[in-house]
Short mmCIF file of C-alpha atoms in Angstrom, two decimals:
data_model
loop_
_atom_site.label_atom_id
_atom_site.label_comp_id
_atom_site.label_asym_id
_atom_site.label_seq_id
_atom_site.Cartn_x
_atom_site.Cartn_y
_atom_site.Cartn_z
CA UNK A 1 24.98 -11.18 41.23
CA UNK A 2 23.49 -11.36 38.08
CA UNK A 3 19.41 -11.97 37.15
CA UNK A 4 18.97 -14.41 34.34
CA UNK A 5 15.66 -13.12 33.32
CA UNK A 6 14.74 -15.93 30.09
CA UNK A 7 12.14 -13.40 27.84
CA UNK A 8 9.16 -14.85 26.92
CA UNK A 9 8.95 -15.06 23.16
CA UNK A 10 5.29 -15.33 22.52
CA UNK A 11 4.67 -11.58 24.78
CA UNK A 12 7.67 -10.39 22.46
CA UNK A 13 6.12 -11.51 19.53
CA UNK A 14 2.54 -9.90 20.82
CA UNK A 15 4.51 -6.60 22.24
CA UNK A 16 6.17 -6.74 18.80
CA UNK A 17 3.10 -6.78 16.81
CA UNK A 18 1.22 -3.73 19.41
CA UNK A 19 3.68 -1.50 18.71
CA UNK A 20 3.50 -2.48 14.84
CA UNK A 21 -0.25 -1.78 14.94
CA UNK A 22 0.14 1.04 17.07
CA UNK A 23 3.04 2.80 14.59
CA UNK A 24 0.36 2.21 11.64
CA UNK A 25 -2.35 4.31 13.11
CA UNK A 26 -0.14 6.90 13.73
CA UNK A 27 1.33 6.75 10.23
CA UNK A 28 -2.42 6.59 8.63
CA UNK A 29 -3.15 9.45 10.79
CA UNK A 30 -0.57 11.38 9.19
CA UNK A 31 -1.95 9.87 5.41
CA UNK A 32 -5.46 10.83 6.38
CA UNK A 33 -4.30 14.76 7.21
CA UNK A 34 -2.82 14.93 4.04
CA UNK A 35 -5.73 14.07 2.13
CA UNK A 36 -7.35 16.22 3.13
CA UNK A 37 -10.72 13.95 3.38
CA UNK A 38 -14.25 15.41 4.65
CA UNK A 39 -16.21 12.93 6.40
CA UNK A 40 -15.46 9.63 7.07
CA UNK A 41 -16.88 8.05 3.62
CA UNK A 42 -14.89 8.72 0.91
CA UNK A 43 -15.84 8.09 -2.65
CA UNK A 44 -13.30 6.51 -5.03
CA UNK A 45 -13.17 9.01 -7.58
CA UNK A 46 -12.41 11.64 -4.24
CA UNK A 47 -8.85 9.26 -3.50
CA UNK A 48 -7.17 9.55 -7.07
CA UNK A 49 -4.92 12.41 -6.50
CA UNK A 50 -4.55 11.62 -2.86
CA UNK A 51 -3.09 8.12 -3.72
CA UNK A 52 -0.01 9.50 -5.06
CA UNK A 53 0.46 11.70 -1.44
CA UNK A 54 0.16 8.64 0.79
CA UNK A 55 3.68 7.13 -0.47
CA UNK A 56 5.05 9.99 -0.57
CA UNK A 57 3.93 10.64 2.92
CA UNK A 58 5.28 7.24 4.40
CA UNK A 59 8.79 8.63 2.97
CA UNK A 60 8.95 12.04 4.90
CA UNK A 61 7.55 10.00 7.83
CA UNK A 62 10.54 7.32 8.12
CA UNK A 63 13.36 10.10 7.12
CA UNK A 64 12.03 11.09 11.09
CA UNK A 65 12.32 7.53 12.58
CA UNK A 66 14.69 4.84 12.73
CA UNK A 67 14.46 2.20 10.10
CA UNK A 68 13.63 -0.44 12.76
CA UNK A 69 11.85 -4.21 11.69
CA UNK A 70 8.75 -2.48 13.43
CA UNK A 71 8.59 0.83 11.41
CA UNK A 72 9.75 -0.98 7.70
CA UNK A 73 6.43 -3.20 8.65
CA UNK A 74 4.06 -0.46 8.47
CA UNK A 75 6.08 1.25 5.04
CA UNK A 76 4.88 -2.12 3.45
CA UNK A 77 1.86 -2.44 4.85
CA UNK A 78 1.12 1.50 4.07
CA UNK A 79 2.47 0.74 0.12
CA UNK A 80 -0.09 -2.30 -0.25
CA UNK A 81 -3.05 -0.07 1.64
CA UNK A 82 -2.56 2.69 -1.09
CA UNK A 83 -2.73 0.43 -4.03
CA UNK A 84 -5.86 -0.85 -2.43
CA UNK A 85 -7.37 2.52 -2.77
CA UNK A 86 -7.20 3.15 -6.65
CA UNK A 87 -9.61 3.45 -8.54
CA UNK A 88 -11.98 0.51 -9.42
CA UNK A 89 -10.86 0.07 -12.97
CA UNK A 90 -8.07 -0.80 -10.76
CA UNK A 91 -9.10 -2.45 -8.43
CA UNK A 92 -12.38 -4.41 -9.07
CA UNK A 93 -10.52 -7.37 -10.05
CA UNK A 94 -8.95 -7.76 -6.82
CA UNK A 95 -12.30 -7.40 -5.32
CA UNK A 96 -13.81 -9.83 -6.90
CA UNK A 97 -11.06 -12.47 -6.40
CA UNK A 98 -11.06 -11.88 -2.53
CA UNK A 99 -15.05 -11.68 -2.15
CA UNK A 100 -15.72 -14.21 -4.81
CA UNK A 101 -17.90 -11.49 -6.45
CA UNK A 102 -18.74 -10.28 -9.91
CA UNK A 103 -18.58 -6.38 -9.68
CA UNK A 104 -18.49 -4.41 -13.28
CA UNK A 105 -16.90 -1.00 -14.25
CA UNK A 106 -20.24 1.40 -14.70
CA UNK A 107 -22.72 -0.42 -12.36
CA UNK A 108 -20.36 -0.57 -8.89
CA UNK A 109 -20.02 2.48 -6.86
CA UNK A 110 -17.58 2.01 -4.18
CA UNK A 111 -17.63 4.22 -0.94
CA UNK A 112 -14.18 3.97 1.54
CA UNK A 113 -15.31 3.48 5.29
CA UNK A 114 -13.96 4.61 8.36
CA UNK A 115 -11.59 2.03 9.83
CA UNK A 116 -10.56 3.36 13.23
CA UNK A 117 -12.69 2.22 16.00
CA UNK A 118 -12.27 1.87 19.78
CA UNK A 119 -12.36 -1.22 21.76
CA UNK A 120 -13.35 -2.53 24.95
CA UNK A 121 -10.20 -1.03 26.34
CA UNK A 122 -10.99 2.22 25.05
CA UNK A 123 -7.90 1.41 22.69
CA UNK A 124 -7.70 2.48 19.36
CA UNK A 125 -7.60 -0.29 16.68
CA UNK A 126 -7.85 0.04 12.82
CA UNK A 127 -8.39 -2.57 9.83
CA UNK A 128 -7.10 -2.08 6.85
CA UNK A 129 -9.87 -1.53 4.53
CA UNK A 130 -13.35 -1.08 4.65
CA UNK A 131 -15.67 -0.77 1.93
CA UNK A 132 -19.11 -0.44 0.90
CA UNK A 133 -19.92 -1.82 -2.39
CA UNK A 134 -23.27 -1.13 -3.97
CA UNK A 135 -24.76 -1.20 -0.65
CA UNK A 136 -22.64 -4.33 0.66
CA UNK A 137 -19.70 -4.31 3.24
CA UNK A 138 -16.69 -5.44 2.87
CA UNK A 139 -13.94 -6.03 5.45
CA UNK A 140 -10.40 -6.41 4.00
CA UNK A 141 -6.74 -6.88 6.05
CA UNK A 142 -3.44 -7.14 4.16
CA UNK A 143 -0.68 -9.01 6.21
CA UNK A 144 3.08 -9.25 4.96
CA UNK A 145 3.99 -11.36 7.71
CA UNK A 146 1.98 -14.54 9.24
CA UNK A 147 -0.12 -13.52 12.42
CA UNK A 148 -1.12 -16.53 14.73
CA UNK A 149 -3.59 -13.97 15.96
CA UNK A 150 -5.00 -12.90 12.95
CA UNK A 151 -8.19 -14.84 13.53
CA UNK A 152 -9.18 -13.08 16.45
CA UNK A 153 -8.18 -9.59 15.18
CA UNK A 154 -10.65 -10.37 12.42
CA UNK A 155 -13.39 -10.91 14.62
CA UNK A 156 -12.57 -7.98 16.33
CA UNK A 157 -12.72 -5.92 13.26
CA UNK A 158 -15.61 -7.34 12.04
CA UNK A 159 -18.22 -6.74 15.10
CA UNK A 160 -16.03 -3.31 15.45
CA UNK A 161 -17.79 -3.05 11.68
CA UNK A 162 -21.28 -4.68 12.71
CA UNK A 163 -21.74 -2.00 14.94
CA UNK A 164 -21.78 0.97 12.57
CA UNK A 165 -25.10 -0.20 11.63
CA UNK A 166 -26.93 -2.67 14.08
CA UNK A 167 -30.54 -2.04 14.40
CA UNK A 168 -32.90 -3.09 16.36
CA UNK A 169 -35.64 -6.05 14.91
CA UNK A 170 -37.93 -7.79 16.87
CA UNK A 171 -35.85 -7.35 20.44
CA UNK A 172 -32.96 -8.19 18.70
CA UNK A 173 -29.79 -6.11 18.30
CA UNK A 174 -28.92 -7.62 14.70
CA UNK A 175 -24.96 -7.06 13.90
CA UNK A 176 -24.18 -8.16 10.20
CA UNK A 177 -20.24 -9.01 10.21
CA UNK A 178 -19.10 -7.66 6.81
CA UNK A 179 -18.12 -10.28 3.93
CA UNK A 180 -13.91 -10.59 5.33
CA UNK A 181 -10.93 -11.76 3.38
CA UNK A 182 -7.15 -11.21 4.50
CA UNK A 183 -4.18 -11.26 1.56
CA UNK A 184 -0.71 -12.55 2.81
CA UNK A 185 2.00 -11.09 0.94
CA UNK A 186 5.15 -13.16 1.69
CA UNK A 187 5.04 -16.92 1.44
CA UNK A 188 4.79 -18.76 4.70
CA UNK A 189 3.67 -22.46 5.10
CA UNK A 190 2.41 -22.18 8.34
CA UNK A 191 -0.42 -19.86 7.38
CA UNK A 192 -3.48 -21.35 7.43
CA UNK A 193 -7.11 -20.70 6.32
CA UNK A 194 -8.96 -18.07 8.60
CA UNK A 195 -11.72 -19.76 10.16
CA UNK A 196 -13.66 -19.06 13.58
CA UNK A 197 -16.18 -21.60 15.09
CA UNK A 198 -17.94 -19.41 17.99
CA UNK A 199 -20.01 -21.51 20.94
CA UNK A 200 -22.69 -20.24 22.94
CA UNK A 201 -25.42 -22.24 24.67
CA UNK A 202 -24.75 -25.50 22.70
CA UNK A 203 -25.03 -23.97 19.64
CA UNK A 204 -22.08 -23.03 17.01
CA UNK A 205 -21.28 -20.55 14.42
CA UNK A 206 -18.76 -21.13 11.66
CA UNK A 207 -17.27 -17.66 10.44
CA UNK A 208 -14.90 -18.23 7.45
CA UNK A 209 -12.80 -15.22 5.94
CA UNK A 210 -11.02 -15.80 2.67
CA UNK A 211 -7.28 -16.25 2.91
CA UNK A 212 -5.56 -15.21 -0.09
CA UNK A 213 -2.19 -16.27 -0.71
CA UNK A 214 -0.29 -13.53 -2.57
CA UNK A 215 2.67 -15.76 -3.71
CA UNK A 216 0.54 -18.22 -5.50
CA UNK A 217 -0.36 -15.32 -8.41
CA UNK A 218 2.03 -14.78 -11.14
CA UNK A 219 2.28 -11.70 -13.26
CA UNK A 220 0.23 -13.11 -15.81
CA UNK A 221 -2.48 -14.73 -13.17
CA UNK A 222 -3.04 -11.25 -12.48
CA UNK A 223 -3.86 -10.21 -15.48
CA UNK A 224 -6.06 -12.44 -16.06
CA UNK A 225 -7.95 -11.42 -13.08
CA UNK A 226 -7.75 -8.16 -13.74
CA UNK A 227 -6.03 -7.65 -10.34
CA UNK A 228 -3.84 -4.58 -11.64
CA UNK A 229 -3.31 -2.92 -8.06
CA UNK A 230 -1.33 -5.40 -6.91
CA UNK A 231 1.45 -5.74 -9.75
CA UNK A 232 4.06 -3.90 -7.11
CA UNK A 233 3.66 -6.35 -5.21
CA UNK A 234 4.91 -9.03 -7.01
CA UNK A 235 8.58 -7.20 -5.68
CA UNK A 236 7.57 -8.88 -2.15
CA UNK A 237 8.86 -12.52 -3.71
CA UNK A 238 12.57 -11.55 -3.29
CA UNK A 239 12.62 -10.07 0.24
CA UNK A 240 12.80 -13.54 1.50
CA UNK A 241 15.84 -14.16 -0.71
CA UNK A 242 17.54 -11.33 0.37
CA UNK A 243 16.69 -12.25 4.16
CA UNK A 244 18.54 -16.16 3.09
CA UNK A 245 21.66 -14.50 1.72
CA UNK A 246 22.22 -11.93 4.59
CA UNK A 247 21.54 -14.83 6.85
CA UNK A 248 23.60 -17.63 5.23
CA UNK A 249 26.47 -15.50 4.21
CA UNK A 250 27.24 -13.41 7.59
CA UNK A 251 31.08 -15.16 7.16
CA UNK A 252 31.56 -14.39 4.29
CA UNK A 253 32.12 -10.57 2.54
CA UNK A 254 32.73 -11.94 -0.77
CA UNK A 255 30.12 -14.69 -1.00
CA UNK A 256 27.38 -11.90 0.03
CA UNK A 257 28.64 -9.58 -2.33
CA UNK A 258 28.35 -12.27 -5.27
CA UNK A 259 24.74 -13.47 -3.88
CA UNK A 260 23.58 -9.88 -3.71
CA UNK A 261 24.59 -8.65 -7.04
CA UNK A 262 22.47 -11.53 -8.68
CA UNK A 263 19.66 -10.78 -6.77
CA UNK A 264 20.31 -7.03 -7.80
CA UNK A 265 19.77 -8.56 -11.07
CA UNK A 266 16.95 -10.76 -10.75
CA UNK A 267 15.23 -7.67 -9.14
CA UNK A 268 15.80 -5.32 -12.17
CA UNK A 269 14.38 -8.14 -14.34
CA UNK A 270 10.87 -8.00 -12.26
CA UNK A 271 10.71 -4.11 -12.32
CA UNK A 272 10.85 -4.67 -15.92
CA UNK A 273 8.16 -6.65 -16.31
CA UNK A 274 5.90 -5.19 -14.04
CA UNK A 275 7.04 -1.99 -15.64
CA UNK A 276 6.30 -2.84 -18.80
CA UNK A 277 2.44 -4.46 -17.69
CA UNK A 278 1.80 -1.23 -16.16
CA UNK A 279 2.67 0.72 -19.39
CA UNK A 280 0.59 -1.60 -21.33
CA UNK A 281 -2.72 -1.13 -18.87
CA UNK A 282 -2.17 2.33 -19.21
CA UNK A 283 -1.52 2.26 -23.22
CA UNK A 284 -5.08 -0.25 -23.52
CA UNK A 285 -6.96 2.59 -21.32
CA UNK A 286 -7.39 -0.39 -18.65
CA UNK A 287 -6.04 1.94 -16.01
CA UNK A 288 -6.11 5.73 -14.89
CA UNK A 289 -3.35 8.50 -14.98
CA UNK A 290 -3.23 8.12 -11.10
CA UNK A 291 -3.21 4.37 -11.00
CA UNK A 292 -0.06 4.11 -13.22
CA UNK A 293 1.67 6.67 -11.11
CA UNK A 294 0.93 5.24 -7.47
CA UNK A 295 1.82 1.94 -8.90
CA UNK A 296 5.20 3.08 -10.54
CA UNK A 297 5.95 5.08 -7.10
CA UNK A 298 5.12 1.53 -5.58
CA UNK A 299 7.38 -0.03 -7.29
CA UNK A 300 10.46 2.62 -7.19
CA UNK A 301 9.48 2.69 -2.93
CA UNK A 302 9.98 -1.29 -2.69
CA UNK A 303 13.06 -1.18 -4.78
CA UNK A 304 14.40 1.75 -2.81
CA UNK A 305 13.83 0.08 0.76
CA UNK A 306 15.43 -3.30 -0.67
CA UNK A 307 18.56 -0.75 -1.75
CA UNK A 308 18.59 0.66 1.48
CA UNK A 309 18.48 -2.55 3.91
CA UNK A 310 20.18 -4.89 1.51
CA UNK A 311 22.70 -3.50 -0.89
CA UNK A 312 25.44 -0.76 0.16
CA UNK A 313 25.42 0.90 -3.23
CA UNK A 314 22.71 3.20 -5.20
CA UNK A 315 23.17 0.89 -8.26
CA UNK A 316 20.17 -0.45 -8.15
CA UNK A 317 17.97 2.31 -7.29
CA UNK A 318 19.13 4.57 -9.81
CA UNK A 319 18.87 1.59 -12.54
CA UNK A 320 15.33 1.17 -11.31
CA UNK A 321 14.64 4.77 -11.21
CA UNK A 322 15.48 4.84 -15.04
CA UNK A 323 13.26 2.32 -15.36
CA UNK A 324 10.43 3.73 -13.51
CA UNK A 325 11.10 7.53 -14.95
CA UNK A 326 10.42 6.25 -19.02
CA UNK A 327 7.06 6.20 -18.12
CA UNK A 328 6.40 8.48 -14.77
CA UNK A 329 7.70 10.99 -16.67
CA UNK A 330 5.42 11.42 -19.94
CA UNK A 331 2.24 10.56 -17.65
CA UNK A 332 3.00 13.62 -15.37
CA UNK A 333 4.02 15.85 -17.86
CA UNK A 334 0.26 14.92 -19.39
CA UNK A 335 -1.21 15.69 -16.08
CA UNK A 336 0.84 18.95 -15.71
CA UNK A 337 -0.08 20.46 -19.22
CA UNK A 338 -3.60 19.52 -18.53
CA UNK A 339 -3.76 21.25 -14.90
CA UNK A 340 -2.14 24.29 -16.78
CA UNK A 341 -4.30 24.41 -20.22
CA UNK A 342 -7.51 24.27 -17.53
CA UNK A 343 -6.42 27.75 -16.47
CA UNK A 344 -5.81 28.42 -20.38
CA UNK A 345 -2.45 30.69 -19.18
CA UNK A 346 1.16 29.77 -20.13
CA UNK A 347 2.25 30.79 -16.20
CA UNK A 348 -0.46 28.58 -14.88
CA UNK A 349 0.70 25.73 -16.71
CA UNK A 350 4.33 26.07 -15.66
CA UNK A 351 3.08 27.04 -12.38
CA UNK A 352 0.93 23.63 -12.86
CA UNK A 353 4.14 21.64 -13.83
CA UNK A 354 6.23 22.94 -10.98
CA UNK A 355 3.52 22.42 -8.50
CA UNK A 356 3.19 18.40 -9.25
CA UNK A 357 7.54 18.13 -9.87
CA UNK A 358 8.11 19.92 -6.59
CA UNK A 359 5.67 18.19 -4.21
CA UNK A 360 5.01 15.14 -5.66
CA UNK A 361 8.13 14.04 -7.57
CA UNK A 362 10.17 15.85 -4.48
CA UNK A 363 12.16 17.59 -7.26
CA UNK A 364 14.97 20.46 -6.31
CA UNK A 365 14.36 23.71 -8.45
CA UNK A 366 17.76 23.32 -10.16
CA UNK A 367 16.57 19.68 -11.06
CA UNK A 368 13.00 21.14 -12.26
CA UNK A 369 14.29 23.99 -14.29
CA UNK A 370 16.61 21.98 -16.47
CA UNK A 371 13.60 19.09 -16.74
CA UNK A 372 11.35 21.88 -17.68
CA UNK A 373 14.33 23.57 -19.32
CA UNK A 374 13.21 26.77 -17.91
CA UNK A 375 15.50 30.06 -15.82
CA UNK A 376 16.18 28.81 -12.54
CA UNK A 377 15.30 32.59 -10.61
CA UNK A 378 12.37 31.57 -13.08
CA UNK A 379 11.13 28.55 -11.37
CA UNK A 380 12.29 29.68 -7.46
CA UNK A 381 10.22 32.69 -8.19
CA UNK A 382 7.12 30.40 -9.27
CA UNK A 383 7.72 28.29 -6.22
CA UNK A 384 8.37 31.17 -3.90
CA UNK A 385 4.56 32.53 -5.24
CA UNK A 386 2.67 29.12 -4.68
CA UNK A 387 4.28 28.80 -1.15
CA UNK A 388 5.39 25.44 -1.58
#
């Protein structure tokens, strides 16, 4: 005899979203070893050449885990949490928009908070990002998908925040909340503002977090605003495409294949431009070394996880790669010589450019010695000596 058991789809949406949160930590876990961060404040100028780890982190991570809706959740959420981190030439803008704040390059100092923190159920939670800002706190979340929740988690976060530094004045154990704002990446029209109205003894108080709508900026909007870290994003606007044609073309092979190869195109054409705006922040001096190349490897990770859940071919990675390369390349080839003329020794730059092509571009050696145009026993030897 057979038990119809009907599932619930609110818990599955909740047990859904606790293993999500629950795979992040353990992937920022992973992001924090890496960096190799003392303390748990961390300077912005101490994150720029750990920036360009944390993708390339979230990579070895999934090649160990299956590509499930859970685990691609917390790539994207990891991709938008490193451009967040950048430094605030980068940044500031985006700051400013969420916070409704004026910050300036040369007067802000920006320190990076801890942001794991353990509830009432001795459960470990973590927001996204957590900053202090010329002596001010700020709480920000970045959600790619809507969160009927999200209002509560906020809260949570928030008094989770408030009691890093509650003193005690006149009896009274004062908890600021920090200034909160949450950015949704992919358009959804039943997100609404993020408001709270608490109640205790008759009396009420209103708690309003800015809710940022992602799809509403266009390349140029974010420009304007100087919000240069989130350019990669912009890629975000054609996963919900994608999502239609797989789900309105399931009869059809040849319909799919027609749809897809469009959007292949339409997704080349907004690599370019953002591309292109990156290499002209970077040519104006408006961003760092390490800002261009976390955004670029932003931008190539997006394309590549489209690629691999949407399109059965490596067309479109390797056009985007080219892309990407025309101006990854000459940026870490900069960075290389400099590492090497610091040690003022031909070996220690070559050592200096194999270092950054091995580990950070995950290079082979035959692929780095005819980049570098250099013996290959040359450059396994070099490798073999660094222990890489």
């Amino acid at each position: 005899m057979e038990n119809n058991v009907t599932k619930d789809p609110i818990s599955s949406e909740e047990n859904e979203y606790d293993q999500l949160e629950q795979s992040l930590m353990n992937v920022m876990d992973i992001l924090d070893k890496r960096k190799n961060a003392s303390g748990q404040n961390i300077d912005a100028s101490g994150k720029q050449t750990a920036n360009n780890l944390m993708l390339k982190s979230l990579s070895d991570f999934f090649k160990q885990h299956n590509p499930t809706e859970v685990s691609e959740q917390v790539q994207l959420d990891g991709i938008v949490k490193a451009l967040l981190e950048l430094s605030p030439e980068c940044i500031l803008g985006t700051i400013n928009e969420c916070f409704n704040t004026k910050y300036a390059l040369g007067t802000t100092k920006i320190n990076y908070l801890k942001t794991n923190f353990i509830d009432t159920n001795f459960k470990e939670t973590g927001a996204d990002l957590v900053m202090d800002i010329n002596s001010q706190i700020y709480h920000l979340e970045i959600q790619t998908i809507n969160d009927k929740n999200m209002q509560s988690r906020l809260l949570d976060y928030g008094l989770a925040v408030a009691k890093m530094n509650s003193p005690l004045i006149d009896g009274y154990k004062v908890m600021s909340i920090p200034s909160q704002a949450v950015i949704f990446i992919e358009e959804n029209k039943k997100i609404i503002n993020q408001r709270l109205m608490l109640e205790s003894n008759n009396e009420k108080l209103k708690h309003s977090i800015q809710t940022i709508r992602f799809w509403e900026y266009s390349v140029e909007s974010l420009i304007q605003k100087k919000m240069y870290c989130l350019l990669p994003i912009v890629l975000f606007q054609h996963r919900k495409s994608l999502k239609n044609i797989v789900r309105r073309t399931k009869n059809s092979t040849v319909k799919r294949s027609e749809a897809l190869n469009s959007a292949s195109i339409e997704i080349q054409r907004t690599v370019k431009t953002i591309s292109d705006t990156i290499e002209q922040l970077y040519k104006k001096s408006l961003i760092l070394d390490n800002d261009a190349l976390t955004m670029l490897e932003a931008v190539q990770n997006l394309t590549n996880y489209f690629g691999d859940k949407y399109f059965n071919n490596q067309i479109l990675k390797e056009k985007v790669n080219t892309m990407v390369q025309k101006l990854y390349n000459p940026i870490l080839a900069k960075q290389s010589k400099e590492e090497g003329l610091k040690e003022g020794l031909e070996k220690g730059r070559a050592e200096g450019e194999i270092k950054v092509l091995y580990t950070r571009m995950k290079m082979s050696d035959q692929e780095i010695s005819k980049e570098l145009k250099m013996p290959l026993e040359t450059v396994k030897e070099i490798i073999k000596e660094l222990k890489l």
